[in-house]
Amino acid sequence: MKNISTNIIASIIFGIIVYLFFTLMYPYHLHYQEQYQLFLITGDYFLSYLQMPGGFSDYMGGFITQFYFYPSVGSIFIAILLVSLQQLTWKISQRFNKTPLYYPLTFIPSLFYWALLCNENYLPGGLVALVIVMMFIYFTTQIKDGILKSVLSLLFVPVLYWLAGGAVVFYVLFSALMILFLSTRRTTQNIFIVVMQVALVISLPYLAKVILIQYPIIKMWIGVNYYSFPNTFPFYVGGIILLSISLPIIMNTLPEIKSKPQLILAIQYLIIISAGIFIINKSSDFDKEEVMAYDFYSRMRQWDKVIAMADQKAPSSPLSVSCLNLALAKKGLLAEQMFNYYQNGTGGLLPNFKKDFTIPMVTGEIYYQLGFINTAQRYTFEAMEALPLYQKSARSIKRLAETNLINGNQALASKYLKLLQKTQFYKKWATAMYKAMEEPQILMRHSEYGQLMTHKIQNDFFFSEGEKDMMLGQLFTANKKNRLVYEYLMAYCLLNKDLNHFMQYLSLGQSIGYKQMPQSFQEAFIYGWKMTPQKDQKPIPSFISNKKIQSANTFLSMMNLPNAKEALKKDYGNTYWYYLQFRN
Amino acid sequence: MKFKYLIILSLNLLVACQQAIDIDKKLNLLPTINPDYINVTIPRNIAPLNFMIKDDINGVQVILQGEQNQLIANGKNDIRFNLNKWKKLIDKEKTLKVTVSVKKNNEWIQYRSFHWKIVEDEIDPYLSYRLIEPGYEVWNKIQLAERCIENFEENIFADNNLTEGSCMNCHIYNQQNPSQSMFHIRGKHGGTILNNKGKLRKLKTKTDKMISKAVYGGFHPGGRYAVFSTNYIIPEFHAEGSKKLEVYDTASDLAILDFETNQSITTPLLTDSTNFDTFPVFSADGKHIYYCAAKSVSVPDSIQKLKYSICSISFNDVNGEVGSVADTIWNARLTEHSACHLKTSPDGKYLLFTEADYGTFPIWHREADLRLIDLKTGKVDSLKNVNADYSDSYHSWSSNSRWFVFASKRDNGIYGKPYFCYIDKNGKAHKPFVLPQKNPAFYDFSFKSFNIPELSIGPLPFDAMDIEKVYWKQEAESFSDKGI
């Protein structure tokens, strides 16, 4: 009794650790997954999933994913599923061996699945499918041998195929393993049932293909979307399911040790905990978590948080740096502070378009804030189109609603808003926007939409990915008070080490009305001025401080020394000069 | 005995369900229904025109009143007619008076009635289209589907899930007959798929003299030839909000493919590099090729000056020879507009095309509208009754030349839907109506655009698995240039 209580406490603690991990250490992975689905609360949406083998598991996975909108809620579902898997493994093993001595071993499948879930491409629907298979196995083991058990064992195969797709194979495999390893189960009737189950399992995907003709046969075999990329065969998931069903049988073969059971339990827990820490640590990708955090805060317009993150640890990946630069620009600090942080070229300002679902989503955010509404719309649409499982993205749909509202296409905006009204967590926003759409002055008063509507491009041109400075120039020409666009234009020249255009465009900034010329502009100007042949040099303008000129002189005198890169890093690492000379 | 009472009770309930309700208020206004089926002309063989009420209501009742029969249908906020009852009613009536009543704030309000005119001229019962999301450069799931428009059955006959995600497009029939049709699948193992009575051929249409693979085209009525454009196609993206995409050619020629000899026929006139020639089709009798032609301009800078005329050139189907003189049927210089997507009616009377301000890709041109040329008189009908605010294009005739289908983006500017339009014996076009769906809210929740809708007289003799086999296992047949 004491052991059982300890075991239950262990399971509860396991659940709490899982919960805390995803809530506190890994929340942006959950946000990341959530944004790439559009879970509609409609009957048609539910039925569309039920048409596919394993569609129920995918639907439940999607149902859970929608709660990732709030990681503290979404994590509860992950914890419940992983604890359920552990408990089912335990309950099934109890059918063969009642001793609680090896209880810690039942955590192994859950630990492995937890490790898989640390990869943003593994979807919760797969875990749902596994839990469903284990539930059916548990239910089957609870029925006493006889006709009912035989009939249900056969009946469960198509039902399970429908609920959990190809994972039904493991249900049948469990029946086979039982016959193989338990002599009491080796009866003619049981062997016949397993043969029939195997026949059913083999024929079901082909039968499904007859109805669902447009899907590849591999889809009929696998069913559930375990992984974001359908062409990747879920070997790891298969391994974990295999482990889950064989563990109860393996546990039955382990010796029953009566002396010092507490010590054996403690040793097992120690090993499991150590291995668990090792596995989860190896599986977690906190670099990705950081990029996802930058993207999340940019998407939520929490610019201060983006800058605070960078102050704690400077970002280095182009996507994180582009989010930081956007945050700096939104706070009016880009020209002043951009070189206080690591800069990785124009790719960290406006990343190039790529046919995938992450980069265009992040870059689209920047174009949106700049006022390239059509480009933002295109990027978000393309990102959604690139989703490999053909699902829709709530984030994209929301952005499409916004861009169409700003562009004045209310009919299209209302199509997207209607869809969002059928979701749990975007409903409120969509309804508010729907009302706002009826009264344009509400939209015009909106701090963001109103400004973007005012700055809307009036004179059409073709957007050219290869001429971003020209595009920024076009946008700025349309509204010469748009500081955000101006600073992006200048930053683009600086990061591109294009001082000619920088010098050309500098005078355009007069309309911005800087009280003091930003640091990076002063630095770039001095450098450009110093590099101009003396005969062409005009007097250095008053907006350049004497201190800056002295500092430039020191830098220029030292920059060609043998170990200048290291020597100058401390005092000049956050200057444009240093970027210009030493950053590739 | 109990069973008998049960039947009587059920019948009573059925009758009760179908009874007209007591009206509290009558309004002299038409109801706002979605889709807009108010005062439309429909063929006798169309599926039920299910619709929903746009207002916030608690119930709706619709009475379809014919000369002999009546059908009453009830719903919460939409109306879905029983298919069998609909068929029975529509078979016998010439006009249906549609009366919509809604329950709002606990009172029943009846709107002014409207009419559905049922014509004897049937529409071809099958419609094929491409289902694709209206994106830019990236495509995701593409399906070619066939819908029986007499009911709600849809069949996917090609799916890029089965063909490495390759793009697939432009499924067309010969004279609306499903025994000959074709479409292109791009990708490593792709080609032009030619269906001849269910036998599928995969064709590698590019020859040395052609600037690209076959793109837009049409069958010769005899079935031996098809005429195609070959194009270098460039997409550009507009920055201004009301425009989306501009697609243009930097070069385009015409070629005729002979499916018997696997030869491509080109002529200097139709491959002149100073001209852009595109969207060719054969005339109904197969003796002419109609196509769009424009003097080449510098693109994209002068894209707004790129305006296509409609030309015709003779064709001899005995020896496969193309004439040496082209006639201008519709002159872009005089109209200051641009023509594209030509489709001749099977009876040879009309030429239906799309007119835009400029360019060659009207589906993203808001101003793009359909135009109908009477080939006998040359008179152009602007089809005011048919066109709407957003792009109307990609049309196809019914085999009896009394109906045509077209893709219209009228509802939101992006998502195309198939609309059917009736042309009566006097050549008058009637108000078009959208392809009915079982769930009238279908289009609200659909992410797909219906591309290139084409009518046909029967179902296709192949399916998606046949296409999968052809894609992966069948060698593509090559074409060579025919010396001229």
CSV table of N, CA and C in Angstrom, one decimal, chain B residues 59-162:
chain,number,residue,atom,x,y,z
B,59,GLY,N,-35.0,31.3,-37.3
B,59,GLY,CA,-35.6,30.3,-38.1
B,59,GLY,C,-35.9,30.8,-39.5
B,60,VAL,N,-36.0,29.9,-40.4
B,60,VAL,CA,-36.3,30.4,-41.8
B,60,VAL,C,-37.2,29.3,-42.5
B,61,GLN,N,-38.2,29.8,-43.2
B,61,GLN,CA,-39.0,28.9,-44.0
B,61,GLN,C,-39.0,29.5,-45.5
B,62,VAL,N,-38.9,28.5,-46.4
B,62,VAL,CA,-39.0,28.9,-47.8
B,62,VAL,C,-40.0,28.1,-48.5
B,63,ILE,N,-40.9,28.8,-49.2
B,63,ILE,CA,-41.9,28.2,-50.0
B,63,ILE,C,-41.6,28.3,-51.5
B,64,LEU,N,-41.4,27.2,-52.2
B,64,LEU,CA,-41.2,27.2,-53.6
B,64,LEU,C,-42.6,26.9,-54.2
B,65,GLN,N,-43.1,27.9,-54.9
B,65,GLN,CA,-44.5,27.7,-55.4
B,65,GLN,C,-44.4,27.7,-57.0
B,66,GLY,N,-44.8,26.5,-57.5
B,66,GLY,CA,-44.8,26.4,-59.0
B,66,GLY,C,-46.3,26.4,-59.4
B,67,GLU,N,-46.6,26.2,-60.7
B,67,GLU,CA,-47.9,26.2,-61.1
B,67,GLU,C,-48.7,25.0,-60.6
B,68,GLN,N,-48.0,23.9,-60.5
B,68,GLN,CA,-48.7,22.7,-60.1
B,68,GLN,C,-48.4,22.2,-58.6
B,69,ASN,N,-47.1,22.4,-58.3
B,69,ASN,CA,-46.6,21.9,-57.0
B,69,ASN,C,-46.0,22.9,-56.1
B,70,GLN,N,-45.8,22.5,-54.9
B,70,GLN,CA,-45.2,23.4,-53.9
B,70,GLN,C,-44.2,22.6,-53.1
B,71,LEU,N,-43.1,23.3,-52.7
B,71,LEU,CA,-42.1,22.6,-51.8
B,71,LEU,C,-41.9,23.6,-50.7
B,72,ILE,N,-42.0,23.1,-49.5
B,72,ILE,CA,-41.7,23.9,-48.3
B,72,ILE,C,-40.5,23.4,-47.6
B,73,ALA,N,-39.6,24.2,-47.3
B,73,ALA,CA,-38.4,23.8,-46.6
B,73,ALA,C,-38.2,24.7,-45.4
B,74,ASN,N,-37.7,24.2,-44.3
B,74,ASN,CA,-37.4,24.9,-43.1
B,74,ASN,C,-36.0,24.8,-42.6
B,75,GLY,N,-35.5,25.7,-41.9
B,75,GLY,CA,-34.1,25.6,-41.4
B,75,GLY,C,-33.9,26.6,-40.3
B,76,LYS,N,-32.8,26.6,-39.7
B,76,LYS,CA,-32.5,27.5,-38.6
B,76,LYS,C,-32.0,28.9,-39.2
B,77,ASN,N,-31.0,28.8,-39.9
B,77,ASN,CA,-30.6,30.0,-40.7
B,77,ASN,C,-30.2,29.7,-42.1
B,78,ASP,N,-30.4,28.4,-42.5
B,78,ASP,CA,-30.1,28.1,-43.9
B,78,ASP,C,-31.2,27.2,-44.4
B,79,ILE,N,-31.2,27.0,-45.7
B,79,ILE,CA,-32.2,26.1,-46.3
B,79,ILE,C,-31.5,25.1,-47.2
B,80,ARG,N,-31.8,23.9,-46.9
B,80,ARG,CA,-31.2,22.8,-47.7
B,80,ARG,C,-32.4,21.9,-48.2
B,81,PHE,N,-32.6,22.0,-49.5
B,81,PHE,CA,-33.8,21.3,-50.1
B,81,PHE,C,-33.4,19.8,-50.2
B,82,ASN,N,-34.5,19.0,-50.0
B,82,ASN,CA,-34.3,17.6,-50.3
B,82,ASN,C,-34.1,17.3,-51.8
B,83,LEU,N,-33.1,16.6,-52.1
B,83,LEU,CA,-32.7,16.4,-53.5
B,83,LEU,C,-33.9,15.8,-54.3
B,84,ASN,N,-34.5,14.7,-53.8
B,84,ASN,CA,-35.6,14.1,-54.6
B,84,ASN,C,-36.8,15.0,-54.8
B,85,LYS,N,-37.1,15.7,-53.7
B,85,LYS,CA,-38.3,16.5,-53.8
B,85,LYS,C,-38.0,17.7,-54.7
B,86,TRP,N,-36.8,18.2,-54.7
B,86,TRP,CA,-36.4,19.3,-55.6
B,86,TRP,C,-36.5,18.8,-57.0
B,87,LYS,N,-36.0,17.6,-57.3
B,87,LYS,CA,-36.0,17.1,-58.7
B,87,LYS,C,-37.5,17.0,-59.2
B,88,LYS,N,-38.3,16.4,-58.3
B,88,LYS,CA,-39.7,16.2,-58.7
B,88,LYS,C,-40.4,17.6,-59.0
B,89,LEU,N,-40.1,18.6,-58.2
B,89,LEU,CA,-40.7,19.9,-58.4
B,89,LEU,C,-40.2,20.5,-59.7
B,90,ILE,N,-38.9,20.6,-59.8
B,90,ILE,CA,-38.3,21.3,-60.9
B,90,ILE,C,-38.5,20.7,-62.2
B,91,ASP,N,-38.8,19.4,-62.2
B,91,ASP,CA,-39.1,18.6,-63.5
B,91,ASP,C,-40.3,19.1,-64.1
B,92,LYS,N,-41.3,19.6,-63.3
B,92,LYS,CA,-42.6,19.9,-63.9
B,92,LYS,C,-42.9,21.4,-64.0
B,93,GLU,N,-42.1,22.2,-63.4
B,93,GLU,CA,-42.4,23.6,-63.4
B,93,GLU,C,-41.5,24.5,-64.4
B,94,LYS,N,-42.1,25.6,-64.7
B,94,LYS,CA,-41.3,26.5,-65.6
B,94,LYS,C,-40.8,27.7,-64.8
B,95,THR,N,-41.6,28.1,-63.8
B,95,THR,CA,-41.1,29.2,-62.9
B,95,THR,C,-41.5,28.8,-61.5
B,96,LEU,N,-40.6,29.2,-60.6
B,96,LEU,CA,-40.9,29.0,-59.2
B,96,LEU,C,-40.9,30.3,-58.5
B,97,LYS,N,-41.9,30.5,-57.7
B,97,LYS,CA,-42.0,31.7,-56.9
B,97,LYS,C,-41.4,31.4,-55.5
B,98,VAL,N,-40.4,32.1,-55.2
B,98,VAL,CA,-39.7,31.8,-53.9
B,98,VAL,C,-40.0,32.8,-52.8
B,99,THR,N,-40.7,32.3,-51.8
B,99,THR,CA,-41.0,33.2,-50.7
B,99,THR,C,-40.3,32.8,-49.4
B,100,VAL,N,-39.5,33.8,-48.9
B,100,VAL,CA,-38.7,33.5,-47.8
B,100,VAL,C,-39.3,34.2,-46.6
B,101,SER,N,-39.5,33.5,-45.5
B,101,SER,CA,-39.9,34.0,-44.2
B,101,SER,C,-38.9,33.7,-43.1
B,102,VAL,N,-38.6,34.7,-42.3
B,102,VAL,CA,-37.6,34.4,-41.2
B,102,VAL,C,-38.2,34.7,-39.9
B,103,LYS,N,-37.7,34.0,-38.9
B,103,LYS,CA,-38.2,34.3,-37.5
B,103,LYS,C,-37.1,35.2,-36.8
B,104,LYS,N,-37.6,36.4,-36.5
B,104,LYS,CA,-36.7,37.3,-35.9
B,104,LYS,C,-37.4,37.9,-34.7
B,105,ASN,N,-36.7,37.9,-33.5
B,105,ASN,CA,-37.3,38.5,-32.3
B,105,ASN,C,-38.7,37.9,-32.1
B,106,ASN,N,-38.8,36.6,-32.3
B,106,ASN,CA,-40.1,35.9,-32.0
B,106,ASN,C,-41.2,36.2,-32.9
B,107,GLU,N,-41.0,36.9,-34.0
B,107,GLU,CA,-42.1,37.1,-35.0
B,107,GLU,C,-41.6,36.7,-36.4
B,108,TRP,N,-42.6,36.1,-37.1
B,108,TRP,CA,-42.2,35.7,-38.5
B,108,TRP,C,-42.4,36.8,-39.4
B,109,ILE,N,-41.4,37.1,-40.2
B,109,ILE,CA,-41.4,38.2,-41.2
B,109,ILE,C,-41.3,37.6,-42.6
B,110,GLN,N,-42.2,38.0,-43.4
B,110,GLN,CA,-42.1,37.5,-44.8
B,110,GLN,C,-41.6,38.5,-45.8
B,111,TYR,N,-40.6,38.2,-46.6
B,111,TYR,CA,-40.0,39.1,-47.5
B,111,TYR,C,-40.8,39.0,-48.9
B,112,ARG,N,-40.5,40.0,-49.7
B,112,ARG,CA,-41.1,40.0,-51.0
B,112,ARG,C,-40.6,38.8,-51.8
B,113,SER,N,-41.4,38.1,-52.5
B,113,SER,CA,-41.0,36.9,-53.3
B,113,SER,C,-40.1,37.3,-54.4
B,114,PHE,N,-39.3,36.3,-54.8
B,114,PHE,CA,-38.6,36.4,-56.1
B,114,PHE,C,-38.8,35.2,-56.9
B,115,HIS,N,-38.2,35.1,-58.0
B,115,HIS,CA,-38.5,33.9,-58.9
B,115,HIS,C,-37.3,33.2,-59.4
B,116,TRP,N,-37.5,31.9,-59.7
B,116,TRP,CA,-36.4,31.1,-60.3
B,116,TRP,C,-37.1,30.7,-61.6
B,117,LYS,N,-36.5,31.1,-62.7
B,117,LYS,CA,-37.0,30.7,-64.1
B,117,LYS,C,-36.3,29.4,-64.5
B,118,ILE,N,-37.1,28.4,-64.8
B,118,ILE,CA,-36.5,27.1,-65.1
B,118,ILE,C,-36.6,27.0,-66.7
B,119,VAL,N,-35.4,26.8,-67.3
B,119,VAL,CA,-35.5,26.6,-68.8
B,119,VAL,C,-35.3,25.2,-69.2
B,120,GLU,N,-35.8,24.9,-70.4
B,120,GLU,CA,-35.7,23.5,-70.9
B,120,GLU,C,-34.3,23.2,-71.3
B,121,ASP,N,-33.6,24.2,-71.8
B,121,ASP,CA,-32.2,23.9,-72.2
B,121,ASP,C,-31.3,23.4,-71.0
B,122,GLU,N,-31.0,22.2,-71.1
B,122,GLU,CA,-30.2,21.7,-69.9
B,122,GLU,C,-28.7,22.1,-70.0
B,123,ILE,N,-28.1,22.1,-68.9
B,123,ILE,CA,-26.7,22.4,-68.9
B,123,ILE,C,-25.9,21.1,-68.8
B,124,ASP,N,-24.7,21.0,-69.4
B,124,ASP,CA,-24.0,19.8,-69.3
B,124,ASP,C,-23.8,19.4,-67.8
B,125,PRO,N,-24.0,18.1,-67.5
B,125,PRO,CA,-24.2,17.7,-66.1
B,125,PRO,C,-22.9,17.6,-65.3
B,126,TYR,N,-21.7,17.7,-66.0
B,126,TYR,CA,-20.5,17.6,-65.2
B,126,TYR,C,-19.7,18.8,-65.3
B,127,LEU,N,-19.0,19.2,-64.3
B,127,LEU,CA,-18.1,20.3,-64.3
B,127,LEU,C,-16.8,19.9,-63.7
B,128,SER,N,-15.7,20.2,-64.4
B,128,SER,CA,-14.4,20.0,-63.9
B,128,SER,C,-13.8,21.3,-63.5
B,129,TYR,N,-12.9,21.3,-62.5
B,129,TYR,CA,-12.2,22.6,-62.1
B,129,TYR,C,-11.0,22.2,-61.3
B,130,ARG,N,-10.1,23.2,-61.2
B,130,ARG,CA,-8.9,23.0,-60.4
B,130,ARG,C,-9.2,23.6,-59.0
B,131,LEU,N,-8.9,22.9,-58.0
B,131,LEU,CA,-9.0,23.5,-56.6
B,131,LEU,C,-7.6,23.9,-56.2
B,132,ILE,N,-7.5,25.2,-56.0
B,132,ILE,CA,-6.1,25.7,-55.6
B,132,ILE,C,-6.3,26.9,-54.7
B,133,GLU,N,-5.4,27.1,-53.8
B,133,GLU,CA,-5.6,28.4,-53.0
B,133,GLU,C,-5.0,29.5,-53.8
B,134,PRO,N,-5.6,30.6,-53.7
B,134,PRO,CA,-5.2,31.8,-54.6
B,134,PRO,C,-4.0,32.4,-54.1
B,135,GLY,N,-2.8,31.7,-54.2
B,135,GLY,CA,-1.6,32.2,-53.7
B,135,GLY,C,-0.8,33.0,-54.7
B,136,TYR,N,0.5,33.0,-54.5
B,136,TYR,CA,1.4,33.8,-55.3
B,136,TYR,C,2.4,32.8,-56.1
B,137,GLU,N,3.5,32.4,-55.4
B,137,GLU,CA,4.4,31.6,-56.1
B,137,GLU,C,4.4,30.2,-55.5
B,138,VAL,N,4.0,30.1,-54.2
B,138,VAL,CA,4.1,28.8,-53.5
B,138,VAL,C,2.7,28.1,-53.7
B,139,TRP,N,2.7,26.9,-54.0
B,139,TRP,CA,1.4,26.2,-54.0
B,139,TRP,C,1.5,25.1,-53.1
B,140,ASN,N,0.3,24.6,-52.6
B,140,ASN,CA,0.3,23.6,-51.6
B,140,ASN,C,-0.4,22.4,-52.2
B,141,LYS,N,-1.7,22.3,-51.8
B,141,LYS,CA,-2.4,21.1,-52.3
B,141,LYS,C,-3.2,21.6,-53.6
B,142,ILE,N,-3.0,20.8,-54.7
B,142,ILE,CA,-3.8,21.1,-55.9
B,142,ILE,C,-4.5,19.9,-56.3
B,143,GLN,N,-5.8,20.1,-56.6
B,143,GLN,CA,-6.6,18.9,-57.0
B,143,GLN,C,-7.4,19.3,-58.2
B,144,LEU,N,-7.6,18.4,-59.1
B,144,LEU,CA,-8.5,18.5,-60.2
B,144,LEU,C,-9.7,17.7,-59.9
B,145,ALA,N,-10.9,18.4,-59.9
B,145,ALA,CA,-12.1,17.7,-59.4
B,145,ALA,C,-13.2,17.8,-60.5
B,146,GLU,N,-14.1,16.8,-60.3
B,146,GLU,CA,-15.2,16.7,-61.3
B,146,GLU,C,-16.5,16.7,-60.4
B,147,ARG,N,-17.3,17.6,-60.7
B,147,ARG,CA,-18.6,17.7,-59.8
B,147,ARG,C,-19.8,17.4,-60.7
B,148,CYS,N,-20.6,16.5,-60.3
B,148,CYS,CA,-21.9,16.3,-61.0
B,148,CYS,C,-22.8,17.5,-60.5
B,149,ILE,N,-23.2,18.3,-61.4
B,149,ILE,CA,-24.0,19.5,-60.9
B,149,ILE,C,-25.5,19.2,-60.8
B,150,GLU,N,-25.8,18.0,-61.1
B,150,GLU,CA,-27.2,17.6,-60.9
B,150,GLU,C,-27.4,17.2,-59.4
B,151,ASN,N,-26.3,16.9,-58.7
B,151,ASN,CA,-26.4,16.6,-57.3
B,151,ASN,C,-25.1,17.3,-56.6
B,152,PHE,N,-24.7,16.7,-55.5
B,152,PHE,CA,-23.5,17.3,-54.9
B,152,PHE,C,-22.3,16.4,-54.9
B,153,GLU,N,-22.3,15.4,-55.8
B,153,GLU,CA,-21.1,14.5,-55.7
B,153,GLU,C,-19.9,15.1,-56.4
B,154,GLU,N,-18.8,15.0,-55.7
B,154,GLU,CA,-17.5,15.5,-56.3
B,154,GLU,C,-16.5,14.4,-56.3
B,155,ASN,N,-15.8,14.3,-57.4
B,155,ASN,CA,-14.8,13.3,-57.5
B,155,ASN,C,-13.4,13.9,-57.8
B,156,ILE,N,-12.4,13.6,-57.1
B,156,ILE,CA,-11.1,14.1,-57.4
B,156,ILE,C,-10.4,13.2,-58.4
B,157,PHE,N,-10.1,13.7,-59.6
B,157,PHE,CA,-9.5,12.9,-60.6
B,157,PHE,C,-8.0,13.1,-60.8
B,158,ALA,N,-7.5,14.1,-60.1
B,158,ALA,CA,-6.0,14.2,-60.1
B,158,ALA,C,-5.7,15.0,-58.8
B,159,ASP,N,-4.6,14.6,-58.1
B,159,ASP,CA,-4.2,15.2,-56.8
B,159,ASP,C,-2.7,15.2,-56.7
B,160,ASN,N,-2.2,16.4,-56.5
B,160,ASN,CA,-0.7,16.5,-56.5
B,160,ASN,C,-0.1,15.8,-55.2
B,161,ASN,N,-0.9,15.3,-54.3
B,161,ASN,CA,-0.5,14.5,-53.2
B,161,ASN,C,0.2,13.2,-53.8
B,162,LEU,N,-0.3,12.8,-55.0
B,162,LEU,CA,0.1,11.5,-55.6
B,162,LEU,C,1.2,11.8,-56.6
